[in-house]
Amino acid sequence: MAQNDFLEGKRERGDEDGFKPVPVSAHSAGGGWHLEHSYAGLPAAFWTEVTPSAVQAPQLALFNHRLARELGLDADALAGAESAAIFAGNQLPPGAKPLAQAYSGHQYGHFTTLGDGRAILLGEQITPTGARCDIQLKGAGPTPFSRRGDGRAALGPMLREYIISEAMAALGIPTTRSLAVATTGEPVWRPEARPGAVLTRVAASHLRVGTFAGAAARGNLGELHALVDYTIGRHYPQLLGAPNPALALLEAVLERQAALVSRWMLVGFVHGVLNTDNVALSGETIDYGPCAFIDAYDPATVFSSIDRHGRYAFGNQPKITHWNVTRLAEALLTVLHEDADTAVELAQEALGRFEVQYQAHWLAGMRGKLGLFNAEAEDTALAKDLLTWMHTTKADFTNTFAALSDGTEANGISGADTQLTDWLGRWRQRLTRQEQTEVESIRLRQASNPAVIARNHRVEAALAAAEQGDFSVLEQLLADLASPFDHTRADPQAREPAPPSGEAYRTFCGT
Ligand code: AMP
Ligand code: MG
């Protein structure tokens, strides 16, 4: 339950928020926008003012009514054709003060100075519950950080981010959200002409490990202190007044990242590009590029066409998350302690706990997937043996757990053999060693194992149709993904993995 409380934290962010909530009456004017700009209170090195570049023919392709209402926006007014101008960057919503954020990042292990090259922050929407959410336009034109890029985005990748981020939210996994996709009426060259689009991304914040790495690289202690205080105020207000704020922050981020990556591992999600500019201090999943869900269980699964050595492979994600948070620790060294050796010791001590934290989250999640309420020492082996069976038989990860969720597992799992029969016997025995009934256990399993995930072939079909102007396939997919734990709605088509094609599924970076 404690874990769930944390995962639900997004909804409760208002309570935790270190900033003063605004009165609800402030929401009445102009589409419900209530934008503030706390990030711009950081030293000037962290951001640059920049305005979105207008596009030729903005059109609203997708609008997230439910999210809009949660944000306190006037969903009906904003879903109209005229608000395409806002979501394409042609017109600023009231109170917007657009800026691009400065940050660095380790890309495939190599330190690079980056910054928002194609994303522009309009401000922070204060929601009716007092939560503070970044409203960002992704693909809204060049910024001083664009390097050789065009500052633009293609429709396919923006729709893909919309689909997967909303699917993750429905799974209860902390994530940035997608409010809208607007098409621009202009081509982008990738390298052939593709329809251009702008995604409106909603995030607890866009503070990243790379934001800290950038400040550390500039070597300015004041900037680092300001960033630590700001991040604590925004995401970890319970740490305000901690004797060592930088250490408290590092420990809190480690814990959230351990929880987050365990959630990915429990649903078969491959982020695909876990560079440190894509690791959010809030603990949300961020930057959906070449991400995808696994079908057959295989820790070596890689979808991204550029991840040639499997650095960001499915099974590598806990290790790489530890690596990424180690980069945060490095960036914080000068503010962890004035004595360099002591600082390193403090960092290493905190980082040393990651593995245990991750395992605890993973095991708690696995117990839920197996319908177990109590804890036994053999539970890790029980879970791992099932995974080993899946790996050797190339069983579908999602459907295997879904089959375990309806009480008819033996006939629901394809490729069942004696090894699986043995395992099922052990599991059945284990289920008797808890107080809860089979009905209660089934309920827990169904709430822990999605029946429907964003299958790659369905995502591709939805994107292909949408690029031709037909959004019906995508709308159906979004509807299916909105209630992933609904095991009663047995639409077999929504559950099927892709037919074997002999070719590995490949995704391409969102640029
Ligand atoms: P990403 O792969 O989306 O995490 O982006 C990595 C870096 O490249 C970030 O600094 C982005 O802002 C930048 N970037 C990605 N695509 C573009 C683009 N089309 N134009 C300019 N900058 C970009
Ligand atoms: Mg990024």
XYZ file of C-alpha atoms and ligand atoms in Angstrom:
535
model
C 0.000 0.000 0.000
C 2.833 2.340 0.849
C 4.160 1.825 -2.650
C 0.760 2.568 -4.152
C 0.481 5.686 -2.071
C 3.683 6.906 -3.583
C 2.664 5.980 -7.091
C -0.569 7.847 -6.659
C 1.557 10.745 -5.497
C 0.988 12.627 -8.703
C -2.618 13.211 -7.767
C -1.609 14.277 -4.284
C 1.140 16.528 -5.399
C -0.864 19.543 -4.363
C -0.682 18.518 -0.733
C 3.056 18.052 -0.879
C 3.771 21.105 -2.929
C 6.215 23.464 -1.357
C 4.643 26.419 -3.156
C 1.615 28.322 -2.047
C -1.627 27.033 -3.600
C -3.809 29.639 -5.269
C -7.474 30.240 -4.553
C -9.820 28.303 -6.822
C -11.459 31.513 -8.017
C -8.316 32.312 -9.984
C -9.344 29.608 -12.467
C -12.364 31.351 -13.864
C -10.762 33.517 -16.550
C -9.622 32.702 -20.109
C -9.847 28.925 -20.659
C -8.867 28.150 -17.091
C -5.191 28.964 -17.519
C -3.421 29.836 -14.334
C 0.258 29.919 -15.173
C 3.057 30.654 -12.759
C 6.790 30.739 -13.366
C 8.725 29.490 -10.376
C 11.419 27.896 -12.574
C 12.317 31.333 -13.948
C 13.234 32.265 -10.378
C 16.351 30.102 -10.755
C 19.589 31.834 -11.834
C 19.658 32.962 -15.469
C 22.069 30.166 -16.457
C 19.183 27.668 -16.159
C 16.959 29.122 -18.868
C 16.561 31.422 -21.839
C 13.476 33.332 -22.915
C 12.272 32.182 -26.285
C 8.968 32.314 -28.144
C 7.424 29.463 -30.128
C 7.640 29.969 -33.892
C 4.260 30.215 -35.606
C 3.270 27.471 -38.022
C 1.287 27.659 -41.245
C -1.933 25.763 -40.585
C -2.432 24.652 -36.992
C -5.050 21.963 -36.441
C -5.937 20.130 -33.270
C -5.395 16.399 -33.849
C -5.860 15.100 -30.297
C -7.079 16.680 -27.096
C -7.122 15.051 -23.664
C -10.400 16.223 -22.094
C -9.954 14.357 -18.866
C -6.455 15.650 -18.238
C -7.568 19.179 -19.152
C -10.255 19.030 -16.472
C -7.770 17.699 -13.901
C -5.571 20.678 -14.707
C -8.447 23.063 -14.131
C -8.613 23.998 -17.813
C -11.885 24.678 -19.596
C -11.873 21.457 -21.616
C -14.870 22.268 -23.809
C -13.564 25.674 -24.782
C -10.029 24.421 -25.457
C -11.118 21.415 -27.544
C -12.468 23.789 -30.194
C -10.723 24.423 -33.501
C -9.579 27.919 -32.517
C -7.390 26.631 -29.672
C -5.203 24.820 -32.209
C -3.362 28.149 -32.344
C -2.446 27.729 -28.671
C -1.376 24.091 -28.915
C 0.689 24.725 -32.041
C 2.479 27.695 -30.491
C 0.927 30.395 -32.724
C -0.803 32.061 -29.806
C 0.257 32.153 -26.169
C -2.271 31.287 -23.477
C -2.891 34.090 -20.952
C -0.067 34.403 -18.452
C 2.499 32.403 -20.482
C 6.173 33.410 -20.266
C 7.854 30.980 -22.627
C 11.379 29.770 -21.983
C 13.771 26.990 -22.921
C 15.579 25.160 -20.134
C 19.352 24.701 -20.042
C 20.700 21.284 -19.105
C 23.324 18.719 -19.962
C 23.182 14.988 -20.210
C 25.156 11.823 -20.553
C 24.070 10.461 -23.918
C 25.059 6.818 -24.268
C 27.567 7.491 -21.520
C 29.088 10.652 -22.984
C 28.656 14.047 -21.363
C 27.067 16.648 -23.656
C 25.715 20.151 -23.164
C 22.114 20.085 -24.378
C 19.105 22.205 -23.349
C 15.589 22.356 -24.788
C 16.313 22.298 -28.493
C 12.737 21.801 -29.535
C 10.704 22.237 -26.393
C 9.373 25.451 -24.904
C 7.964 25.784 -21.406
C 4.894 28.041 -21.300
C 4.671 28.045 -17.538
C 3.418 26.036 -14.592
C -0.317 25.466 -14.440
C -1.664 25.581 -10.888
C -4.429 22.980 -10.758
C -7.637 23.226 -8.712
C -6.014 21.015 -6.039
C -2.991 23.314 -5.908
C -0.604 21.047 -7.835
C 1.998 22.688 -10.055
C 2.400 21.206 -13.565
C 4.755 22.266 -16.328
C 2.981 22.980 -19.610
C 5.487 22.453 -22.395
C 5.205 22.597 -26.159
C 7.388 19.943 -27.778
C 8.281 20.697 -31.396
C 7.451 24.426 -31.200
C 10.437 25.705 -33.175
C 14.117 26.444 -32.693
C 15.678 27.727 -29.466
C 19.235 28.808 -28.651
C 19.815 25.131 -27.698
C 18.752 23.646 -31.034
C 22.310 23.059 -32.238
C 21.813 21.740 -35.772
C 18.217 20.617 -35.179
C 15.122 22.285 -36.633
C 13.285 22.547 -33.308
C 10.430 20.613 -34.836
C 8.784 17.230 -34.367
C 7.019 14.823 -36.684
C 3.421 13.757 -36.114
C 4.185 10.036 -35.681
C 6.572 10.378 -32.720
C 4.341 12.961 -31.008
C 1.308 10.674 -31.317
C 3.464 7.841 -30.067
C 4.401 9.851 -26.958
C 0.717 10.675 -26.441
C -0.319 7.001 -26.700
C 2.410 5.513 -24.513
C 2.421 8.220 -21.842
C -1.347 7.967 -21.440
C -1.074 4.163 -21.358
C 1.531 4.435 -18.590
C -0.696 6.819 -16.632
C -3.589 4.342 -16.893
C -1.247 1.642 -15.585
C -0.670 3.840 -12.536
C 2.995 4.438 -13.373
C 4.365 7.926 -12.664
C 4.709 9.680 -15.992
C 4.532 12.963 -17.826
C 1.176 13.346 -19.549
C -0.022 14.456 -22.955
C -2.628 17.190 -23.205
C -2.814 17.751 -26.952
C -1.267 17.134 -30.336
C -1.609 19.840 -32.977
C -0.518 19.384 -36.554
C 1.370 22.269 -38.122
C 0.497 21.998 -41.802
C 4.256 22.054 -42.462
C 6.558 19.188 -43.359
C 9.546 18.159 -41.280
C 12.442 16.326 -42.910
C 13.280 12.972 -41.224
C 15.026 12.619 -43.733
C 11.995 12.380 -46.023
C 9.045 14.772 -45.594
C 6.743 13.908 -42.677
C 3.782 15.851 -41.329
C 4.908 18.184 -38.517
C 3.211 18.370 -35.112
C 3.488 19.894 -31.650
C 2.824 17.914 -28.475
C 1.659 19.659 -25.302
C 3.419 17.825 -22.513
C 2.382 18.088 -18.885
C 4.968 17.217 -16.243
C 5.476 17.523 -12.499
C 8.553 19.405 -13.693
C 11.277 19.076 -16.289
C 14.096 19.044 -13.735
C 16.447 16.265 -14.815
C 19.664 14.664 -13.687
C 21.136 16.630 -16.592
C 19.939 19.917 -15.070
C 22.237 19.203 -12.104
C 25.059 17.950 -14.304
C 24.873 21.208 -16.264
C 25.082 23.310 -13.106
C 27.992 21.215 -11.816
C 29.829 21.601 -15.118
C 29.532 25.374 -14.854
C 31.191 25.012 -11.452
C 28.944 27.539 -9.757
C 28.198 26.525 -6.160
C 25.458 29.120 -5.755
C 23.611 27.724 -8.759
C 23.802 24.210 -7.385
C 22.511 25.254 -3.978
C 19.650 27.144 -5.616
C 18.764 24.124 -7.731
C 18.823 21.758 -4.750
C 16.553 24.064 -2.753
C 14.206 24.570 -5.682
C 13.908 20.834 -6.389
C 13.233 20.057 -2.738
C 10.600 22.782 -2.573
C 8.915 21.493 -5.678
C 9.081 17.713 -5.289
C 10.234 16.848 -1.777
C 8.898 19.562 0.547
C 9.026 17.099 3.438
C 12.818 17.530 3.208
C 12.734 21.298 3.720
C 15.014 22.087 6.640
C 16.967 18.809 6.326
C 20.443 19.145 7.903
C 22.085 18.152 4.602
C 19.629 19.102 1.840
C 21.749 17.761 -1.049
C 22.136 14.366 0.630
C 18.451 14.205 1.553
C 17.578 15.011 -2.066
C 19.921 12.362 -3.452
C 18.432 9.711 -1.137
C 14.869 10.692 -2.044
C 15.586 10.626 -5.776
C 17.266 7.211 -5.448
C 14.154 5.873 -3.761
C 11.800 7.253 -6.418
C 13.963 6.017 -9.263
C 14.173 2.552 -7.697
C 10.371 2.510 -7.439
C 9.946 3.799 -10.998
C 12.257 1.355 -12.728
C 10.662 -1.528 -10.801
C 7.302 -0.497 -12.233
C 8.737 -0.581 -15.764
C 10.166 -4.047 -15.151
C 6.824 -5.297 -13.851
C 4.906 -4.308 -16.998
C 7.601 -5.021 -19.605
C 8.281 -1.399 -20.540
C 11.503 -0.513 -22.347
C 12.233 3.216 -22.176
C 14.823 2.955 -24.913
C 16.926 6.056 -24.316
C 17.794 6.394 -20.645
C 20.264 9.219 -21.052
C 20.572 11.427 -17.978
C 18.644 14.242 -19.660
C 15.723 11.813 -19.694
C 15.737 11.054 -15.958
C 13.338 13.323 -14.081
C 13.951 14.402 -10.488
C 10.196 14.068 -9.887
C 10.373 10.308 -10.472
C 8.127 10.462 -13.525
C 8.789 8.535 -16.714
C 9.858 11.191 -19.227
C 10.810 11.573 -22.882
C 9.054 8.887 -24.855
C 11.206 8.239 -27.895
C 12.012 4.734 -29.043
C 10.106 3.160 -26.126
C 7.961 0.020 -26.429
C 6.555 -2.908 -24.448
C 8.017 -6.385 -24.710
C 5.929 -9.277 -26.027
C 7.991 -12.438 -25.384
C 9.910 -12.179 -22.131
C 13.579 -11.571 -22.840
C 15.799 -9.301 -20.701
C 17.973 -8.637 -23.764
C 15.105 -6.981 -25.647
C 16.155 -3.789 -27.418
C 13.810 -1.867 -29.714
C 15.774 1.296 -30.443
C 17.555 1.184 -33.779
C 20.504 3.161 -32.401
C 21.015 1.134 -29.195
C 23.433 -1.254 -30.868
C 25.088 -2.582 -27.735
C 21.931 -2.959 -25.681
C 22.912 -0.304 -23.146
C 19.200 0.417 -22.621
C 17.946 -3.164 -23.028
C 14.909 -4.200 -20.980
C 16.887 -6.118 -18.361
C 19.576 -3.447 -18.111
C 17.242 -0.709 -16.930
C 17.758 -1.107 -13.159
C 21.540 -1.062 -13.628
C 21.441 1.939 -15.939
C 19.125 3.798 -13.570
C 21.709 3.292 -10.839
C 24.356 4.580 -13.252
C 22.209 7.616 -14.013
C 21.571 8.482 -10.372
C 25.315 8.079 -9.789
C 25.736 10.957 -12.258
C 23.362 12.986 -10.064
C 25.466 12.136 -7.016
C 28.588 13.255 -8.869
C 26.969 16.542 -9.787
C 26.033 17.083 -6.136
C 29.481 16.273 -4.667
C 30.535 19.876 -4.068
C 27.350 20.594 -2.139
C 27.209 17.246 -0.293
C 30.170 18.139 1.892
C 32.984 20.675 1.857
C 35.500 17.866 2.315
C 35.745 16.033 -1.002
C 36.470 12.593 0.481
C 33.566 12.855 2.913
C 31.305 13.902 0.055
C 32.272 10.818 -1.943
C 31.672 8.599 1.091
C 28.214 10.052 1.649
C 27.322 9.602 -2.003
C 28.572 6.035 -2.141
C 26.712 5.089 0.999
C 23.435 6.353 -0.464
C 24.075 4.774 -3.884
C 24.952 1.490 -2.209
C 21.371 1.121 -1.018
C 19.828 1.315 -4.493
C 19.979 -2.391 -5.293
C 18.176 -3.342 -2.066
C 15.547 -0.645 -2.613
C 14.972 -1.762 -6.174
C 14.676 -5.437 -5.221
C 12.173 -4.584 -2.479
C 9.948 -2.661 -4.909
C 10.237 -5.336 -7.551
C 9.420 -8.155 -5.168
C 6.446 -6.306 -3.702
C 5.157 -5.808 -7.242
C 5.800 -9.441 -8.182
C 3.881 -10.627 -5.135
C 0.923 -8.604 -6.378
C 1.244 -10.111 -9.856
C 1.227 -13.593 -8.330
C -1.686 -12.794 -6.015
C 0.376 -13.027 -2.835
C -0.489 -10.910 0.174
C 2.056 -12.183 2.666
C 5.811 -12.633 2.331
C 7.836 -15.836 2.260
C 11.555 -16.201 1.742
C 11.051 -18.352 -1.376
C 8.927 -15.758 -3.205
C 11.851 -14.323 -5.159
C 12.740 -17.779 -6.458
C 9.107 -18.485 -7.300
C 8.869 -15.314 -9.389
C 12.263 -15.775 -11.031
C 11.533 -19.387 -11.966
C 8.411 -18.301 -13.807
C 10.450 -15.677 -15.674
C 13.064 -18.292 -16.547
C 10.324 -20.499 -17.983
C 8.991 -17.569 -20.010
C 12.478 -16.795 -21.258
C 13.191 -20.354 -22.443
C 9.786 -20.848 -24.037
C 9.537 -17.253 -25.386
C 6.184 -16.906 -23.650
C 4.347 -13.609 -23.857
C 5.063 -11.648 -20.649
C 1.754 -9.787 -20.379
C -0.476 -12.665 -21.433
C 1.211 -15.173 -19.131
C 0.502 -13.008 -16.101
C -2.988 -12.202 -17.422
C -3.666 -15.937 -17.692
C -2.592 -16.343 -14.070
C -5.138 -13.688 -13.165
C -8.417 -15.334 -14.071
C -8.173 -18.618 -12.183
C -7.967 -20.718 -15.347
C -4.232 -20.373 -15.824
C -3.426 -23.860 -17.056
C -5.399 -23.567 -20.303
C -4.719 -19.835 -20.694
C -0.971 -20.187 -21.106
C 0.189 -21.298 -24.490
C 3.228 -23.554 -24.683
C 2.542 -25.070 -21.262
C 4.909 -27.961 -20.490
C 5.917 -30.064 -17.487
C 8.227 -27.326 -16.225
C 5.271 -24.961 -16.118
C 2.974 -27.586 -14.615
C 5.520 -28.052 -11.813
C 5.714 -24.332 -11.294
C 1.916 -23.987 -11.212
C 1.827 -26.705 -8.542
C 4.332 -24.824 -6.403
C 2.425 -21.568 -6.876
C -0.929 -23.178 -6.010
C 0.653 -24.542 -2.826
C 2.048 -21.119 -2.023
C -1.395 -19.528 -2.446
C -2.785 -21.784 0.267
C -0.240 -20.410 2.740
C -2.020 -17.080 3.143
C -5.225 -16.078 4.849
C -6.851 -14.485 1.849
C -9.291 -16.399 -0.322
C -8.803 -17.315 -3.968
C -11.312 -14.619 -4.909
C -9.285 -11.991 -3.075
C -6.103 -13.256 -4.678
C -7.645 -13.132 -8.152
C -8.733 -9.589 -7.492
C -5.173 -8.651 -6.507
C -3.748 -10.356 -9.600
C -6.208 -8.638 -11.905
C -5.371 -5.281 -10.377
C -1.626 -5.966 -10.776
C -1.496 -7.552 -14.241
C -2.664 -5.544 -17.234
C -4.881 -7.367 -19.718
C -4.077 -4.804 -22.379
C -0.782 -3.052 -23.122
C 0.309 -0.853 -26.029
C 1.237 -3.654 -28.421
C 3.772 -2.543 -30.990
C 1.825 -3.642 -34.053
C -1.284 -1.817 -32.851
C 0.680 1.360 -32.121
C 2.210 1.202 -35.610
C -1.187 0.612 -37.247
C -2.674 3.554 -35.333
C 0.199 5.859 -36.338
C 0.074 4.788 -39.976
C -3.673 5.448 -40.205
C -3.334 8.788 -38.411
C -0.625 9.949 -40.820
C -3.190 9.318 -43.576
C -5.709 11.443 -41.684
C -7.716 8.559 -40.168
C -7.658 8.858 -36.372
C -10.283 6.172 -35.690
C -7.722 3.377 -35.183
C -5.816 5.538 -32.728
C -8.964 6.542 -30.838
C -9.883 2.858 -30.433
C -6.387 2.054 -29.190
C -6.507 4.918 -26.666
C -9.883 3.674 -25.435
C -8.507 0.129 -24.936
C -5.424 1.442 -23.124
C -7.474 3.630 -20.793
C -8.617 0.638 -18.709
C -5.749 -1.849 -18.840
C -6.867 -3.830 -15.803
C -10.315 -4.618 -17.148
C -9.969 -8.388 -17.512
C -13.651 -8.937 -18.185
C -13.663 -7.068 -21.467
C -12.059 -9.969 -23.287
C -11.422 -8.384 -26.672
C -8.955 -10.972 -27.959
C -7.719 -8.625 -30.662
C -6.636 -6.069 -28.083
C -4.622 -8.725 -26.240
C -2.843 -10.512 -29.052
C 0.879 -10.054 -29.540
C 1.971 -9.347 -33.098
C 1.962 -12.332 -35.416
C 5.540 -13.621 -35.746
C 7.174 -11.820 -38.661
C 10.664 -13.181 -38.288
C 11.931 -9.647 -37.868
C 12.638 -7.903 -34.582
C 10.519 -4.827 -33.912
C 12.516 -1.616 -34.312
C 11.759 1.872 -33.073
C 13.403 5.086 -34.159
C 14.325 8.114 -32.125
C 11.707 10.811 -31.781
C 13.738 13.402 -33.655
P 15.824 13.724 -26.894
O 16.404 12.653 -27.737
O 14.427 14.111 -27.301
O 15.958 13.469 -25.434
O 16.685 15.017 -27.213
C 18.042 15.136 -26.900
C 18.485 16.551 -27.162
O 18.361 16.869 -28.551
C 17.664 17.599 -26.431
O 18.533 18.644 -26.090
C 16.676 18.032 -27.466
O 16.170 19.309 -27.223
C 17.511 17.985 -28.727
N 16.685 17.780 -29.919
C 16.023 16.667 -30.276
N 15.375 16.849 -31.439
C 15.623 18.105 -31.840
C 15.242 18.890 -32.977
N 14.453 18.408 -33.937
N 15.701 20.150 -33.043
C 16.498 20.649 -32.097
N 16.897 19.969 -31.013
C 16.473 18.708 -30.874
Mg 15.570 14.313 -23.714
